[in-house]
Every structure is written in C-alpha cells, then in structure tokens.
C-alpha cells in the first residue's frame, strides 16, 4: 500500500489534477460498489491479496483473475481496487442509437507510470460488440482494444481508462506466477548457504539443466530450487516454459546463461519452423524463384521450361532445378495446395469402410497376373483399369479412382413435401418445444389437423417423431424441462488451451468443500435413540484426489461445518489449499467463513449454480463413498428412497445400529487406509502416492504451515444465528440449550447484558464470550464428563449431545400439544368440581341450587321434577324453563 508521500509523488509525476486526486482518494477509502457473483458459466473468485491486504473480487477466473495474479507480483503496480465506482459512458450502441449509460469498471489501477480505470473483457465479447456496430469498444493500432467513451470520462479527471482483453493473457506466465506465489511472499525464508552451494555445484559444469534432473539430484530440496528461482538466483524462461512440467523445463545458472539459452531456443524454433515443401514437377505447377512467381510450362527429358508473370520463358536443367530447390531459391507457394491431392484426401476421408474394402480388392485383382476361377471377367478388369487411369489424372492416385462410392448410391433427397415439413416444424416450435411438455401423440394430431385444413397429405407419426429427433437433444430438453435438466446434455468442457488446469498443478493448490447427507440412520451410543441421518462435509485435494479432512455432524450444512472442516485440515496437515472451490450456497457466503479464508490467505472460487461438473472431483467422491462404504452398512436408507415398496421389517430406522463414534472411526479408516491406497483411474496411482510425489516435486513450502494455537481455534469457532447471548445471573450464557459459566459473569456490569459468543463444535464443554475486550473461556455442566477423554472422544460425545438436544427441541412442539390437551381436560374437570361444590353449599344453606347450564355442565344429570317445580317462575326465566 502507498503512503501519503508516495501517492503525492505519483500525483505530481503523472500530472493528476485536484479533481482527479479527490476521485482517487474516494476510491481508496470506499468499499466496492457491488458484489460480483458470476454468471451461468463464470467462476467468481475472492482473491486474498497480500499486496493490498484485503480481498479483491474477480468475476471470472479466466478473464479477471489472471490479471490480478500479474498485478500482485508486478513491482510496477502499487494498488488495485475492485468494482471501484460508477462511470458515465456516452456512445452509439449496436442499434445506432446514442445512449448514456452508467457502468462499473472492473478495477481501478495505480501504477508507477499510469493511473485509471480498467475494464477486463473476453476477446470474443469485444469482437462481437464491434461487429454489431457498437462504438463502446474499438480496436487500436496495436491489436488491442480501446473504450473511447471511458477514455472521455476519465480525461475529465486527468485519469486513464484501459481495456484488457483475454487474448493478452500469457497463461504460461500466469501459471508460473501461481506456482511461485508462495515463494514470492515476503515471509518466505531464504535458503541456507549450504543448500545454495549444493545447487550451484550441480550447475557448475553446465549452463542449464532440466528441472527434473535437478530436483531428483541427491541433496537437492525443491523448496531451495524454487526459492532461488523466485529470488532470481536461478533463471527460467517464465513466459514459455512451465515450472509444473519439469521434464520439459530448463533451469539456467545465471542471467547470461539464460540469454544464451533463450537465443538458442529461438534459433532452433525458427529452423524447425521452415517447412520443407516438395515441388511437384509437372506442367502448370506454380513456384517462387527468388521471390518472384513462376509457373512450370513443360518438363522435358533434360530441361524444365518455366514462365514468369510477364510470360517470359526460361529453361533449367533437372539437376540445376533440384539444387536451387534444395538451397531454397525455388520454393512452392504455401497458399497454393495441389488440388488433385486435396481432392484425393477428400475422397478417402469420406469413403465408407465398404468402399475402401472394395477398392483394396479391385487393386489386388489388377495387380495379380494369375487367372483363377474366382477372378473377375476381363471386361470388368478393363472397367476397373479405366477408372484407375482416370484416378491418376484427376487425383494423382490410381487407388482413389478405384473407390466405388457405394455408400453414396441412391436418392438422398427427402421424399416428403417441403410444405408438410414446414407444418411439422411449426407444430414442433409451438407445441413440442414448450414448458407444458405436450404429449407427442397429441402434437401429431395437431399436425394431421393442420395438414387437413391446408389440403396436404399428412405424414405418419413415425415421420413426425423422426423430425423431432433432428433437433439437438439439448435444445429439446432445455425447452421442455429447463436449464438445469438440459445441463446433462450440454457439451463437455475440454481443456484445449494453456489456461490454469482445473485440478491444479501441485498438492494443496486447489481444494473442494461440499456437503452431503449420508444414507445411513444413526442411533445414540448411550440410550439407543434414533438420531436420524448425519451430514458429511469433505475437503478434497483436487490434484491428488486425497481427502484432506472431513466433518460428520447432525447439524444441516452451514458455515459452521465449513469452518470445522478447515480447522480439522489445519490440525491434520498444518495447512489448507491455496484455492477453495465451493458452490454458491449461503453457507459459503457468510462473513465468518470469508473472514477465515482471508485470514488464512486462501482464495475462494464459487462455481456456477447447477453446474455440477465444476465440482466433479468431490461429487464423484460422494458417489464412491456411497457405493463402496455407506450402502454396505446396516441401517442404510436406500429403502426409504422407495417408501411404497418398503416392508416394515426392512425399515432402516428400525435396523439402525451404527453410532456416530463408530461411524466416524470407520470412515476415518476407509479414507486413510482404503481409499487413499486405491489406484485412482484419473491419476494412474493412489492419492497417497500422488501426494508424496507432488510434495517432493513442488516443494513442502514449510513457511506456509499454520500454527494450531488458541487464537486460531477461536477464529475457527462459529457463533449462533443471533451472535449474542444474555448473561443470566447465576447461570451464565445459554448456547443451543447448554449453559456456560465464567467467573467474569458475576460482575454486576456484565449481568443481564448481551455478549458476543463463540462455541467449540468439537467440544461441547467449551465456549468463549467477549467480556469487555477479552475472550474468556466458559465451561458447561459437561466438563466433568470430558475429563480424561481423548480429543476424538470429546468430539464424538459432543456431536451426540448436540443431536440429543436438537432431537428434544424438535419434539418440543409434540410434547407441548400433548400437555396442552391434558391441561384442557383438567380445566373441564375443575369446572365440574367447582359447580358441584357450589350446589352442595347452596343445599347446606337451605336454598335450592341454581339451574345447571347444559353448556357448562354437560355431564350432569337432569334435575328431577321436584327440584324443577321448586324453582320460582318469573318473566326472566320463563323462556328458559319452557
């Protein structure tokens, strides 16, 4: 970050006026004006920038994110801010209309020699916009792009506006920067003098050496090599060779050796780029002779006659022609391809297998000199020989002339009337490709009715269904079932460029976090109560497919599970992946989870909604876990997926025997001892072996290890939805039905106040409360239960206690209804007893009891006739007595 003096120096150096300085200061002191979420195919990224000491947003990991990597490690770049401000753009759109629109550039950039807004766009998007006639983006003289309305707006403040196209991204350089980013950090320790000396000894006799040879040498540590490359003690062609491919990458011992190696490589590439073209010496062949176009007129026994563009004729001997061709004085025209060979290649590529088999058989008969009983007639041989000669003339190849083209025989024109086809297309567009999902048979009936109205011969239903299948399946499913259903029919994304591999280039580079509800019913280990199905949260390393950490809980997915699995990964490995890929669920977008990611200097990538292929690594692992482990356990809930066909004797809820401690231990053994040692089909080796090899070749990177301290534990602890709790006198705070106490709660200033809190998902006996400005440790009533317990036992007991409290909370409504019904019945009994006491009191006083009301005492007996006539009749009660 720039100091005030450095920023003032840049203002004066770049002649920024006062109005522009105010804009810059406002951007530097403000938050982003919007939060990017990505589109249907964009992977939005939260980039934890060490240079900016803040999280920077990137809307696409193929357009904006590479730019951030370059700026992060560019010494000429000082600051960059995402979604900085809105700018007013005035331009002519694609429809030819002059518009004034507000736009939000992607970044505001402050460099040593430039300052202004930056817009990042895909090259295809820029070309399409310019092709449509819009003047918002126009090409410049350097094969780049400009934004004239943006430049006009920025010029009012003395600033600049720049457009960066995806075509400008050098993916090899970006991948190398990503690979070396851990060694480019300021806290990366320098290698020892002894380690440096060992590396230099291996390069003492050679100016450059293959990186793989160097890494596999005795006494060489990968961390030492990559640290020396980052500090420019060793040199690699960062723009053309990948550090992640050591078998093809050379390491030079100094800058001079690097320059020599680069020049040699360029010269060898230039020599290899010369295409050796064999000129077909035949009349009509065009050639280049010393850069001038010529054409071969005639080929004689001794001389070859040539004609230039002015129709001047010259002749060369065959030997002289070949010498000039060998020396490069005579070359073929690269844009002029021999038409005969092109036609021959086209015929062979389009020929069906039956055609090629027939051509091979014909060529064999023509080459054979012996006549047998199975030989074709002489007339047929003459016919084939004629076609072979025609093939020599037309294609320059007799074999091509023998191809019979059997597969092209017959009439391939549609026999149905074009107007009938138009009717079918109309019904398909209006009725079939709609969200109502009309029955095909009914749509066919519409076709018949429409054809009858127009006097056309209606097609058969088979023809109509065949016409529907002519449409792409993706378009049909998209129109009838929607975008999510059509996703399985979309084209698979092939990795055909040098952009960042989707699974990373080393261990702990890319990790995936996701949740799934296990198909297994669990019971309480102490009382046997059914606790339901637990949730599994996994953190998987994409490069090695290894399970870095897991977390099993009865709580539904939330940021608490994400923080717990990250905590478990740090406990086991001392680190987490540099990039965490998640979906767009609310559990991954909370402030606590993103704060933890930023604190650990990891980037968060959000894969598009309903695009499961972006998370194929972890989704496939969920399937493996179910097939190989969960679905083979007693009490698995496969039968509940078909409740109508399930017998009561096979109800998994009654057959459940697994407890959370038993399941956690078994799953730990499955992922560590079974899955980790199985050969993975995508790797060819086991995840465990891939992890060890990857760390050996890419470096341990020990300076990135995270200390498992009390501060880190508090940072990983979640809070309740409210975030606060009231301090009750003598009881403390209550978290998820459990009371926690600390002596600091005795203070009268603290009692009955709300304090911030965090609880330990692994230990129900511990929680933290922010009293004053200090986090104090609070203990629960379960502290004695956890004494002399291991960490694993405490974790498992905690999950069961929380599940039991959750079960009691869920059944609280049922209990309340039963109690309320009982109390209502008791109130009715009380009313009867009270009326009986009143009647007895009146009898004892010698006065007749009051006439009972049927609505209040429905169960009392009717009064006898004597008691009835003893009631005096008045005007008020006459109607009632009647």
CSV table of C-alpha atoms in Angstrom, one decimal, residues 175-341:
chain,number,residue,atom,x,y,z
A,175,UNK,CA,0.6,-20.5,-14.2
A,176,UNK,CA,4.3,-19.9,-13.2
A,177,UNK,CA,3.3,-17.0,-11.0
A,178,UNK,CA,0.7,-19.1,-9.3
A,179,UNK,CA,3.2,-21.9,-8.8
A,180,UNK,CA,5.8,-19.5,-7.3
A,181,UNK,CA,3.4,-17.3,-5.4
A,182,UNK,CA,4.3,-18.9,-2.1
A,183,UNK,CA,8.0,-18.3,-2.7
A,184,UNK,CA,7.4,-14.7,-3.7
A,185,UNK,CA,6.0,-13.8,-0.3
A,186,UNK,CA,7.9,-11.5,2.0
A,187,UNK,CA,7.8,-14.1,4.8
A,188,UNK,CA,9.4,-16.8,2.7
A,189,UNK,CA,12.7,-17.6,4.4
A,190,UNK,CA,15.8,-17.6,2.3
A,191,UNK,CA,17.6,-20.9,1.7
A,192,UNK,CA,20.7,-21.7,3.7
A,193,UNK,CA,24.2,-21.1,2.3
A,194,UNK,CA,24.8,-24.9,2.3
A,195,UNK,CA,21.7,-25.6,0.3
A,196,UNK,CA,22.6,-22.9,-2.2
A,197,UNK,CA,26.1,-24.3,-2.6
A,198,UNK,CA,24.7,-27.8,-3.3
A,199,UNK,CA,22.6,-26.4,-6.1
A,200,UNK,CA,25.4,-24.4,-7.6
A,201,UNK,CA,27.7,-27.5,-7.6
A,202,UNK,CA,25.2,-29.4,-9.8
A,203,UNK,CA,25.2,-26.4,-12.3
A,204,UNK,CA,29.0,-25.8,-12.2
A,205,UNK,CA,29.7,-27.9,-15.3
A,206,UNK,CA,26.5,-26.9,-17.3
A,207,UNK,CA,25.0,-23.6,-18.1
A,208,UNK,CA,21.5,-25.1,-17.9
A,209,UNK,CA,19.9,-28.3,-16.8
A,210,UNK,CA,16.5,-29.9,-16.9
A,211,UNK,CA,14.5,-29.0,-13.8
A,212,UNK,CA,13.5,-32.7,-13.2
A,213,UNK,CA,17.2,-33.7,-13.2
A,214,UNK,CA,18.0,-31.0,-10.7
A,215,UNK,CA,15.1,-31.9,-8.4
A,216,UNK,CA,15.9,-35.6,-8.5
A,217,UNK,CA,19.6,-35.0,-7.7
A,218,UNK,CA,21.0,-36.0,-4.3
A,219,UNK,CA,20.9,-33.4,-1.6
A,220,UNK,CA,18.6,-31.1,-3.6
A,221,UNK,CA,15.4,-29.7,-1.9
A,222,UNK,CA,12.6,-28.5,-4.1
A,223,UNK,CA,12.0,-25.6,-1.8
A,224,UNK,CA,15.6,-24.4,-2.2
A,225,UNK,CA,15.3,-24.5,-6.0
A,226,UNK,CA,12.0,-22.7,-6.3
A,227,UNK,CA,13.1,-20.0,-3.7
A,228,UNK,CA,16.2,-19.4,-5.8
A,229,UNK,CA,14.1,-19.0,-8.9
A,230,UNK,CA,11.7,-16.6,-7.2
A,231,UNK,CA,14.7,-14.5,-5.9
A,232,UNK,CA,16.3,-14.7,-9.4
A,233,UNK,CA,19.4,-16.7,-8.3
A,234,UNK,CA,18.4,-19.2,-10.9
A,235,UNK,CA,16.6,-18.4,-14.1
A,236,UNK,CA,13.8,-20.0,-16.1
A,237,UNK,CA,12.1,-18.8,-19.2
A,238,UNK,CA,8.9,-17.9,-17.4
A,239,UNK,CA,6.9,-16.9,-20.5
A,240,UNK,CA,7.5,-20.1,-22.5
A,241,UNK,CA,8.3,-23.0,-20.1
A,242,UNK,CA,6.2,-24.3,-17.2
A,243,UNK,CA,7.6,-25.0,-13.7
A,244,UNK,CA,4.9,-27.6,-13.2
A,245,UNK,CA,6.3,-29.6,-16.1
A,246,UNK,CA,9.9,-30.2,-15.0
A,247,UNK,CA,10.6,-32.7,-17.7
A,248,UNK,CA,10.4,-30.0,-20.4
A,249,UNK,CA,11.8,-27.0,-18.4
A,250,UNK,CA,15.4,-26.0,-18.2
A,251,UNK,CA,17.0,-24.0,-15.3
A,252,UNK,CA,19.9,-21.7,-16.1
A,253,UNK,CA,22.5,-20.9,-13.6
A,254,UNK,CA,22.8,-17.1,-14.3
A,255,UNK,CA,21.3,-14.3,-16.4
A,256,UNK,CA,23.9,-14.7,-19.2
A,257,UNK,CA,23.2,-18.4,-19.5
A,258,UNK,CA,19.5,-17.7,-19.6
A,259,UNK,CA,20.0,-15.2,-22.5
A,260,UNK,CA,22.2,-17.7,-24.4
A,261,UNK,CA,19.6,-20.5,-23.9
A,262,UNK,CA,16.7,-18.3,-25.0
A,263,UNK,CA,18.5,-17.2,-28.2
A,264,UNK,CA,19.5,-20.8,-29.0
A,265,UNK,CA,15.9,-21.9,-28.5
A,266,UNK,CA,14.6,-19.2,-30.7
A,267,UNK,CA,17.0,-20.0,-33.5
A,268,UNK,CA,16.2,-23.7,-33.3
A,269,UNK,CA,12.5,-23.0,-33.3
A,270,UNK,CA,13.0,-20.7,-36.4
A,271,UNK,CA,14.9,-23.5,-38.1
A,272,UNK,CA,12.3,-26.0,-37.3
A,273,UNK,CA,9.6,-23.7,-38.5
A,274,UNK,CA,10.9,-23.9,-42.1
A,275,UNK,CA,8.5,-26.2,-43.9
A,276,UNK,CA,10.2,-28.4,-46.5
A,277,UNK,CA,7.9,-28.4,-49.5
A,278,UNK,CA,8.5,-30.9,-52.2
A,279,UNK,CA,7.5,-29.3,-55.5
A,280,UNK,CA,5.6,-31.5,-57.9
A,281,UNK,CA,7.5,-31.1,-61.2
A,282,UNK,CA,4.6,-31.1,-63.6
A,283,UNK,CA,3.1,-28.6,-66.1
A,284,UNK,CA,1.1,-25.9,-64.5
A,285,UNK,CA,2.7,-26.1,-61.0
A,286,UNK,CA,3.3,-22.6,-59.6
A,287,UNK,CA,6.6,-21.9,-57.9
A,288,UNK,CA,8.6,-19.0,-56.3
A,289,UNK,CA,12.0,-18.4,-57.9
A,290,UNK,CA,14.0,-15.9,-55.8
A,291,UNK,CA,10.7,-14.4,-54.5
A,292,UNK,CA,9.2,-14.0,-58.0
A,293,UNK,CA,6.2,-16.1,-59.1
A,294,UNK,CA,6.9,-18.6,-62.0
A,295,UNK,CA,5.0,-21.5,-63.5
A,296,UNK,CA,6.2,-24.7,-65.0
A,297,UNK,CA,5.3,-24.9,-68.7
A,298,UNK,CA,6.8,-28.2,-69.7
A,299,UNK,CA,9.0,-31.0,-68.3
A,300,UNK,CA,11.4,-32.5,-70.8
A,301,UNK,CA,14.0,-35.2,-70.6
A,302,UNK,CA,16.8,-32.8,-69.8
A,303,UNK,CA,15.3,-29.3,-69.2
A,304,UNK,CA,12.4,-27.8,-67.3
A,305,UNK,CA,10.7,-24.9,-69.1
A,306,UNK,CA,9.4,-22.0,-66.8
A,307,UNK,CA,7.3,-18.9,-67.5
A,308,UNK,CA,7.3,-15.8,-65.3
A,309,UNK,CA,4.4,-13.4,-64.7
A,310,UNK,CA,5.4,-11.4,-67.8
A,311,UNK,CA,5.2,-14.6,-69.9
A,312,UNK,CA,8.9,-14.7,-70.4
A,313,UNK,CA,10.1,-18.3,-70.9
A,314,UNK,CA,13.3,-19.8,-69.4
A,315,UNK,CA,14.7,-23.3,-69.1
A,316,UNK,CA,16.7,-25.1,-66.3
A,317,UNK,CA,18.3,-28.5,-66.3
A,318,UNK,CA,16.8,-31.0,-63.9
A,319,UNK,CA,20.0,-31.1,-61.7
A,320,UNK,CA,20.1,-27.3,-61.6
A,321,UNK,CA,16.4,-27.1,-60.7
A,322,UNK,CA,16.9,-29.6,-57.8
A,323,UNK,CA,19.9,-27.7,-56.5
A,324,UNK,CA,18.0,-24.4,-56.4
A,325,UNK,CA,15.1,-26.2,-54.7
A,326,UNK,CA,17.4,-27.7,-52.1
A,327,UNK,CA,19.0,-24.3,-51.4
A,328,UNK,CA,15.6,-22.6,-51.0
A,329,UNK,CA,15.9,-20.4,-54.1
A,330,UNK,CA,13.0,-22.2,-55.7
A,331,UNK,CA,10.1,-22.9,-53.3
A,332,UNK,CA,6.4,-23.9,-53.7
A,333,UNK,CA,3.7,-21.4,-53.0
A,334,UNK,CA,2.5,-22.2,-49.4
A,335,UNK,CA,-1.0,-20.9,-50.2
A,336,UNK,CA,-1.3,-22.9,-53.4
A,337,UNK,CA,-2.1,-26.5,-52.4
A,338,UNK,CA,-2.1,-29.1,-55.1
A,339,UNK,CA,-5.8,-29.5,-55.9
A,340,UNK,CA,-5.5,-33.1,-57.0
A,341,UNK,CA,-4.1,-34.2,-53.7
